[in-house]
CSV table of C-alpha atoms in Angstrom, one decimal:
chain,number,residue,atom,x,y,z
A,1,MET,CA,-35.6,-23.3,8.7
A,2,THR,CA,-33.9,-21.0,11.5
A,3,GLN,CA,-31.1,-18.6,11.4
A,4,GLN,CA,-29.5,-21.4,13.2
A,5,ASP,CA,-30.0,-24.1,10.5
A,6,LEU,CA,-29.1,-21.6,7.6
A,7,SER,CA,-26.0,-20.9,9.3
A,8,VAL,CA,-24.7,-24.3,9.3
A,9,ALA,CA,-21.4,-25.0,7.1
A,10,ALA,CA,-22.1,-26.6,4.2
A,11,ASP,CA,-19.6,-29.3,3.3
A,12,GLY,CA,-18.3,-32.1,0.8
A,13,PRO,CA,-16.9,-31.2,-2.9
A,14,ILE,CA,-18.0,-28.1,-4.3
A,15,ALA,CA,-20.2,-28.6,-7.2
A,16,THR,CA,-18.7,-26.7,-10.4
A,17,SER,CA,-20.2,-29.0,-12.8
A,18,PRO,CA,-22.5,-26.1,-14.8
A,19,LEU,CA,-19.4,-24.1,-14.9
A,20,ASP,CA,-16.8,-26.9,-16.3
A,21,GLN,CA,-18.7,-26.7,-19.4
A,22,VAL,CA,-18.3,-23.2,-19.6
A,23,ILE,CA,-15.5,-22.0,-22.6
A,24,GLY,CA,-14.5,-18.5,-20.7
A,25,TYR,CA,-14.4,-20.4,-17.6
A,26,ARG,CA,-12.0,-23.1,-18.9
A,27,LEU,CA,-10.1,-20.8,-20.9
A,28,ARG,CA,-9.3,-18.7,-17.9
A,29,ARG,CA,-8.5,-21.6,-15.7
A,30,ALA,CA,-6.3,-23.0,-18.3
A,31,GLN,CA,-4.6,-19.6,-18.9
A,32,LEU,CA,-4.1,-18.6,-15.0
A,33,HIS,CA,-2.6,-22.0,-14.9
A,34,VAL,CA,-0.2,-21.7,-17.7
A,35,PHE,CA,0.6,-17.9,-16.7
A,36,GLN,CA,1.4,-19.6,-12.9
A,37,GLN,CA,3.6,-22.4,-14.5
A,38,PHE,CA,5.5,-19.3,-16.8
A,39,MET,CA,6.3,-17.2,-13.6
A,40,ASP,CA,7.8,-20.0,-12.0
A,41,HIS,CA,10.0,-20.9,-15.0
A,42,PHE,CA,10.8,-17.0,-15.0
A,43,ALA,CA,11.6,-16.5,-11.5
A,44,GLU,CA,15.3,-16.2,-12.0
A,45,LEU,CA,15.0,-13.6,-14.6
A,46,GLU,CA,11.8,-11.8,-13.0
A,47,LEU,CA,9.7,-11.7,-16.2
A,48,ARG,CA,6.1,-11.6,-16.0
A,49,PRO,CA,4.2,-13.0,-19.5
A,50,ALA,CA,3.3,-9.5,-20.5
A,51,GLU,CA,6.6,-8.4,-19.9
A,52,TYR,CA,8.1,-11.3,-22.1
A,53,SER,CA,5.8,-10.7,-24.9
A,54,THR,CA,6.6,-7.0,-24.7
A,55,LEU,CA,10.4,-7.6,-25.1
A,56,ARG,CA,9.8,-10.1,-27.8
A,57,LEU,CA,7.8,-7.8,-29.7
A,58,ILE,CA,10.3,-5.0,-29.4
A,59,GLY,CA,13.4,-7.2,-30.0
A,60,ASP,CA,11.7,-8.4,-33.5
A,61,ASN,CA,10.0,-4.9,-34.6
A,62,PRO,CA,12.8,-2.2,-32.9
A,63,GLY,CA,11.4,1.5,-33.5
A,64,ARG,CA,7.6,0.8,-33.4
A,65,LYS,CA,5.4,3.2,-31.4
A,66,GLN,CA,4.5,2.4,-27.7
A,67,SER,CA,0.8,2.6,-28.8
A,68,GLU,CA,1.2,-0.1,-31.6
A,69,ILE,CA,2.9,-2.6,-29.3
A,70,ALA,CA,0.3,-2.2,-26.6
A,71,GLU,CA,-2.6,-2.5,-29.0
A,72,ILE,CA,-0.9,-5.9,-30.6
A,73,LEU,CA,-0.8,-7.3,-26.8
A,74,GLY,CA,-4.6,-6.0,-25.8
A,75,ILE,CA,-2.8,-4.0,-22.9
A,76,LYS,CA,-4.5,-1.0,-22.0
A,77,ARG,CA,-2.2,2.6,-22.4
A,78,ALA,CA,-2.0,3.1,-18.2
A,79,ASN,CA,-0.6,-0.6,-18.0
A,80,PHE,CA,1.3,-0.7,-20.5
A,81,VAL,CA,3.1,2.9,-19.5
A,82,ALA,CA,3.8,1.3,-16.0
A,83,LEU,CA,5.1,-1.9,-17.7
A,84,ILE,CA,7.1,0.0,-20.1
A,85,ASN,CA,8.6,2.2,-17.0
A,86,GLY,CA,9.4,-1.2,-15.5
A,87,LEU,CA,11.4,-2.1,-18.3
A,88,ASP,CA,13.1,1.0,-19.0
A,89,GLN,CA,14.4,0.9,-14.9
A,90,ARG,CA,15.8,-2.5,-15.5
A,91,GLY,CA,17.6,-1.1,-18.4
A,92,LEU,CA,16.2,-3.4,-20.7
A,93,THR,CA,14.4,-1.1,-23.2
A,94,VAL,CA,14.5,2.7,-24.0
A,95,ARG,CA,12.1,5.2,-25.5
A,96,ARG,CA,13.2,7.5,-28.2
A,97,GLN,CA,10.8,10.7,-29.4
A,98,GLN,CA,10.0,10.5,-32.7
A,99,PRO,CA,11.1,13.5,-34.7
A,100,GLY,CA,8.2,15.7,-35.7
A,101,ASP,CA,5.7,14.1,-33.1
A,102,ARG,CA,6.4,14.8,-29.5
A,103,ARG,CA,3.9,12.8,-28.1
A,104,SER,CA,4.9,9.5,-30.0
A,105,HIS,CA,7.6,7.4,-28.4
A,106,ALA,CA,9.7,4.5,-30.6
A,107,LEU,CA,10.9,1.4,-28.2
A,108,TYR,CA,14.0,-0.3,-28.9
A,109,LEU,CA,15.9,-2.9,-26.5
A,110,THR,CA,19.2,-1.7,-25.3
A,111,PRO,CA,22.4,-3.9,-25.5
A,112,HIS,CA,21.7,-5.2,-22.2
A,113,GLY,CA,18.1,-5.7,-23.3
A,114,GLU,CA,19.2,-7.6,-26.4
A,115,ALA,CA,21.4,-10.0,-24.4
A,116,PHE,CA,18.1,-10.7,-21.6
A,117,ALA,CA,16.0,-11.1,-24.5
A,118,HIS,CA,18.2,-14.0,-25.9
A,119,ARG,CA,18.1,-15.7,-22.8
A,120,ALA,CA,14.7,-15.0,-21.8
A,121,ASN,CA,13.8,-16.4,-25.5
A,122,GLN,CA,15.7,-19.6,-24.2
A,123,VAL,CA,14.0,-20.2,-21.5
A,124,GLN,CA,10.8,-19.7,-23.2
A,125,ALA,CA,11.6,-22.4,-25.9
A,126,ASP,CA,12.0,-24.5,-23.0
A,127,PHE,CA,8.8,-23.6,-21.1
A,128,GLU,CA,6.8,-24.1,-24.8
A,129,ALA,CA,8.2,-27.4,-24.9
A,130,HIS,CA,6.8,-28.6,-21.7
A,131,CYS,CA,3.4,-26.9,-22.5
A,132,VAL,CA,3.3,-28.9,-26.3
A,133,GLU,CA,4.2,-31.9,-23.9
A,134,ARG,CA,1.4,-31.5,-21.7
A,135,VAL,CA,-1.2,-30.8,-24.3
A,136,GLY,CA,-0.2,-34.0,-26.2
A,137,GLY,CA,2.3,-33.2,-28.8
A,138,THR,CA,2.7,-30.8,-31.6
A,139,ALA,CA,-0.5,-31.9,-33.4
A,140,ALA,CA,-2.7,-31.3,-30.6
A,141,ARG,CA,-0.9,-28.1,-30.0
A,142,ASP,CA,-1.9,-27.2,-33.4
A,143,GLN,CA,-5.3,-28.3,-33.1
A,144,LEU,CA,-5.5,-26.2,-29.8
A,145,LEU,CA,-4.2,-22.9,-31.8
A,146,THR,CA,-6.8,-23.8,-34.4
A,147,LEU,CA,-9.5,-23.5,-32.0
A,148,LEU,CA,-8.5,-20.7,-30.0
A,149,GLU,CA,-8.2,-18.8,-33.4
A,150,ARG,CA,-11.9,-19.3,-33.7
A,151,LEU,CA,-12.5,-17.4,-30.3
A,152,GLY,CA,-10.2,-14.4,-31.5
A,153,GLY,CA,-6.9,-16.0,-29.9
B,1,MET,CA,24.0,4.5,-38.1
B,2,THR,CA,23.3,8.2,-36.4
B,3,GLN,CA,20.6,8.6,-33.6
B,4,GLN,CA,18.6,10.5,-36.4
B,5,ASP,CA,18.5,7.1,-38.2
B,6,LEU,CA,17.9,5.4,-35.4
B,7,SER,CA,14.7,7.5,-34.6
B,8,VAL,CA,12.9,7.0,-37.9
B,9,ALA,CA,9.8,5.2,-37.4
B,10,ALA,CA,9.3,1.6,-38.2
B,11,ASP,CA,6.0,0.8,-40.1
B,12,GLY,CA,4.4,-1.7,-41.8
B,13,PRO,CA,2.8,-4.7,-40.2
B,14,ILE,CA,4.4,-5.8,-36.9
B,15,ALA,CA,6.0,-9.2,-37.1
B,16,THR,CA,4.1,-11.3,-34.1
B,17,SER,CA,4.6,-14.8,-35.8
B,18,PRO,CA,7.4,-16.3,-33.1
B,19,LEU,CA,4.5,-15.3,-30.4
B,20,ASP,CA,1.8,-16.8,-32.5
B,21,GLN,CA,3.0,-20.3,-31.8
B,22,VAL,CA,3.2,-19.6,-28.0
B,23,ILE,CA,0.5,-21.4,-26.2
B,24,GLY,CA,0.1,-19.1,-23.5
B,25,TYR,CA,0.0,-16.2,-25.5
B,26,ARG,CA,-2.6,-17.1,-27.7
B,27,LEU,CA,-4.7,-18.7,-24.8
B,28,ARG,CA,-4.5,-15.3,-22.9
B,29,ARG,CA,-5.5,-13.6,-26.1
B,30,ALA,CA,-8.8,-15.9,-26.8
B,31,GLN,CA,-9.4,-15.3,-23.1
B,32,LEU,CA,-9.4,-11.8,-23.1
B,33,HIS,CA,-11.6,-11.8,-26.1
B,34,VAL,CA,-14.0,-14.2,-25.0
B,35,PHE,CA,-14.1,-11.9,-21.7
B,36,GLN,CA,-14.6,-8.8,-23.6
B,37,GLN,CA,-17.8,-10.3,-25.5
B,38,PHE,CA,-19.0,-11.8,-22.1
B,39,MET,CA,-18.8,-8.3,-21.0
B,40,ASP,CA,-20.8,-6.8,-23.7
B,41,HIS,CA,-23.6,-9.6,-23.5
B,42,PHE,CA,-23.5,-9.0,-19.7
B,43,ALA,CA,-23.6,-4.9,-19.9
B,44,GLU,CA,-27.3,-4.7,-19.0
B,45,LEU,CA,-26.9,-6.9,-16.0
B,46,GLU,CA,-23.4,-5.1,-15.4
B,47,LEU,CA,-21.8,-8.3,-14.4
B,48,ARG,CA,-18.0,-9.5,-15.1
B,49,PRO,CA,-17.0,-12.8,-15.5
B,50,ALA,CA,-15.8,-13.5,-12.1
B,51,GLU,CA,-18.9,-12.0,-10.7
B,52,TYR,CA,-21.0,-14.2,-12.7
B,53,SER,CA,-19.3,-17.1,-11.9
B,54,THR,CA,-19.1,-16.3,-8.1
B,55,LEU,CA,-22.9,-15.7,-8.1
B,56,ARG,CA,-23.4,-19.3,-9.9
B,57,LEU,CA,-21.1,-21.1,-7.1
B,58,ILE,CA,-22.9,-19.6,-4.6
B,59,GLY,CA,-26.4,-20.3,-6.1
B,60,ASP,CA,-25.3,-24.0,-6.3
B,61,ASN,CA,-23.6,-24.2,-3.2
B,62,PRO,CA,-25.2,-22.0,-0.9
B,63,GLY,CA,-23.6,-21.9,2.7
B,64,ARG,CA,-20.0,-22.5,1.8
B,65,LYS,CA,-17.0,-20.3,3.1
B,66,GLN,CA,-15.8,-17.4,1.1
B,67,SER,CA,-12.4,-19.0,1.2
B,68,GLU,CA,-13.6,-22.2,-0.7
B,69,ILE,CA,-15.4,-20.3,-3.5
B,70,ALA,CA,-12.1,-18.0,-3.7
B,71,GLU,CA,-10.0,-21.0,-4.0
B,72,ILE,CA,-12.3,-22.5,-6.4
B,73,LEU,CA,-12.1,-19.6,-8.8
B,74,GLY,CA,-8.3,-19.2,-8.3
B,75,ILE,CA,-9.1,-15.5,-6.9
B,76,LYS,CA,-6.7,-14.1,-4.3
B,77,ARG,CA,-8.1,-13.1,-1.2
B,78,ALA,CA,-7.9,-9.3,-1.4
B,79,ASN,CA,-9.6,-9.4,-4.9
B,80,PHE,CA,-12.3,-11.8,-4.0
B,81,VAL,CA,-13.4,-9.6,-0.8
B,82,ALA,CA,-13.5,-7.0,-3.0
B,83,LEU,CA,-15.7,-8.8,-5.4
B,84,ILE,CA,-18.0,-10.1,-2.5
B,85,ASN,CA,-18.4,-6.7,-1.1
B,86,GLY,CA,-19.5,-5.4,-4.7
B,87,LEU,CA,-22.2,-8.2,-4.6
B,88,ASP,CA,-23.2,-7.8,-1.2
B,89,GLN,CA,-23.8,-3.9,-1.9
B,90,ARG,CA,-25.9,-4.5,-5.0
B,91,GLY,CA,-28.2,-6.8,-2.5
B,92,LEU,CA,-27.4,-10.0,-4.4
B,93,THR,CA,-25.4,-11.9,-1.9
B,94,VAL,CA,-25.3,-12.0,2.0
B,95,ARG,CA,-22.5,-13.3,4.5
B,96,ARG,CA,-23.2,-14.9,7.5
B,97,GLN,CA,-20.8,-15.7,10.4
B,98,GLN,CA,-20.6,-19.3,11.3
B,99,PRO,CA,-21.4,-20.2,14.6
B,100,GLY,CA,-18.1,-20.8,16.6
B,101,ASP,CA,-15.9,-19.6,13.7
B,102,ARG,CA,-16.0,-15.7,14.1
B,103,ARG,CA,-13.4,-15.2,11.1
B,104,SER,CA,-15.1,-17.8,8.7
B,105,HIS,CA,-18.2,-16.3,6.7
B,106,ALA,CA,-20.5,-18.6,4.8
B,107,LEU,CA,-21.9,-17.1,1.5
B,108,TYR,CA,-25.4,-17.1,0.5
B,109,LEU,CA,-27.8,-15.6,-2.5
B,110,THR,CA,-30.7,-13.3,-1.0
B,111,PRO,CA,-33.9,-13.7,-2.6
B,112,HIS,CA,-32.9,-10.8,-5.0
B,113,GLY,CA,-29.6,-12.4,-5.9
B,114,GLU,CA,-31.7,-15.5,-6.7
B,115,ALA,CA,-33.8,-13.9,-9.1
B,116,PHE,CA,-30.9,-11.9,-10.5
B,117,ALA,CA,-29.0,-15.3,-10.9
B,118,HIS,CA,-31.7,-16.8,-13.0
B,119,ARG,CA,-31.6,-14.2,-15.3
B,120,ALA,CA,-27.8,-14.1,-15.5
B,121,ASN,CA,-27.9,-17.7,-16.1
B,122,GLN,CA,-30.3,-17.3,-19.3
B,123,VAL,CA,-27.9,-14.4,-20.4
B,124,GLN,CA,-24.9,-17.0,-20.1
B,125,ALA,CA,-27.0,-19.8,-21.7
B,126,ASP,CA,-27.3,-17.6,-24.7
B,127,PHE,CA,-23.5,-16.3,-24.5
B,128,GLU,CA,-22.6,-20.1,-24.6
B,129,ALA,CA,-24.3,-21.2,-27.4
B,130,HIS,CA,-22.9,-18.3,-29.3
B,131,CYS,CA,-19.3,-19.3,-28.4
B,132,VAL,CA,-20.2,-23.2,-29.5
B,133,GLU,CA,-20.9,-21.9,-32.8
B,134,ARG,CA,-17.7,-19.7,-33.0
B,135,VAL,CA,-15.8,-23.0,-32.0
B,136,GLY,CA,-17.4,-24.9,-34.4
B,137,GLY,CA,-20.2,-27.1,-32.5
B,138,THR,CA,-20.2,-29.2,-29.4
B,139,ALA,CA,-18.0,-31.6,-30.8
B,140,ALA,CA,-15.1,-28.8,-31.4
B,141,ARG,CA,-16.1,-27.5,-27.9
B,142,ASP,CA,-15.4,-30.7,-26.2
B,143,GLN,CA,-12.1,-31.1,-27.9
B,144,LEU,CA,-11.2,-27.7,-26.7
B,145,LEU,CA,-12.2,-28.4,-23.2
B,146,THR,CA,-10.1,-31.9,-23.3
B,147,LEU,CA,-7.2,-30.0,-24.4
B,148,LEU,CA,-7.6,-27.2,-22.0
B,149,GLU,CA,-8.0,-29.7,-19.0
B,150,ARG,CA,-4.4,-30.9,-20.2
B,151,LEU,CA,-3.1,-27.5,-19.6
B,152,GLY,CA,-4.8,-27.3,-16.1
B,153,GLY,CA,-8.1,-25.7,-17.3
């Protein structure tokens, strides 16, 4: 076979079947798709999924350490610092130093952040209803969550 | 309430329950967990999930355009170029310019890349068996894949 033969472009559909049975590959595809739809839904609020989860956790748990919230969300420290800096700059969150522990910062929503989180929770409820419908209803959703939990989700 | 009161650290378990019912949040957690386990399994081969998928797709579809493989995997162009550069530098893949289309590169495995992909496929088969067991067997796996497909996975 000559170099010329080797260089002829292949065409037709790409064979993906071996990957299509791979749980991790399919999980990642679904996650990317759902996140893309999330960002479309949240375009007006300019909120990414990790930012939404962070606001939600801080709102439900005011005064927790930055490191605790990062760990729950599985976000690396450096990435979480950048994320919180962004929320701070938008006036949504505020860090307060813990008395007696200068290295530790507790996280709170600002009053503006609380109003914003309220709107975000409404958008999320609407988006979640869309996801539940897509997956086949609440029974199918529960089944999915059970299976994901077995995988550490 | 004084500033001092506000600054007292909260403690005890963090309330995550509202997020625990969110499909996207749980998908992301499961995906991160499975990817972490993948990387543990592939530590010796030093292969990340997207690199494995790329080698697999190129091996099954030699001569396809870089842009086609990137699109199938949902990887952004700049990130995919970096990924392919890494595989090239390890001697696993090679790019060949298409005759008559200087901007388009077709992807191939090198002979070393083929031997490496063979080993990687064996490690992946072993890891997949572990995932299937975790999720509750092949019937549960099929159920999961069906639900993920409804979400675009």
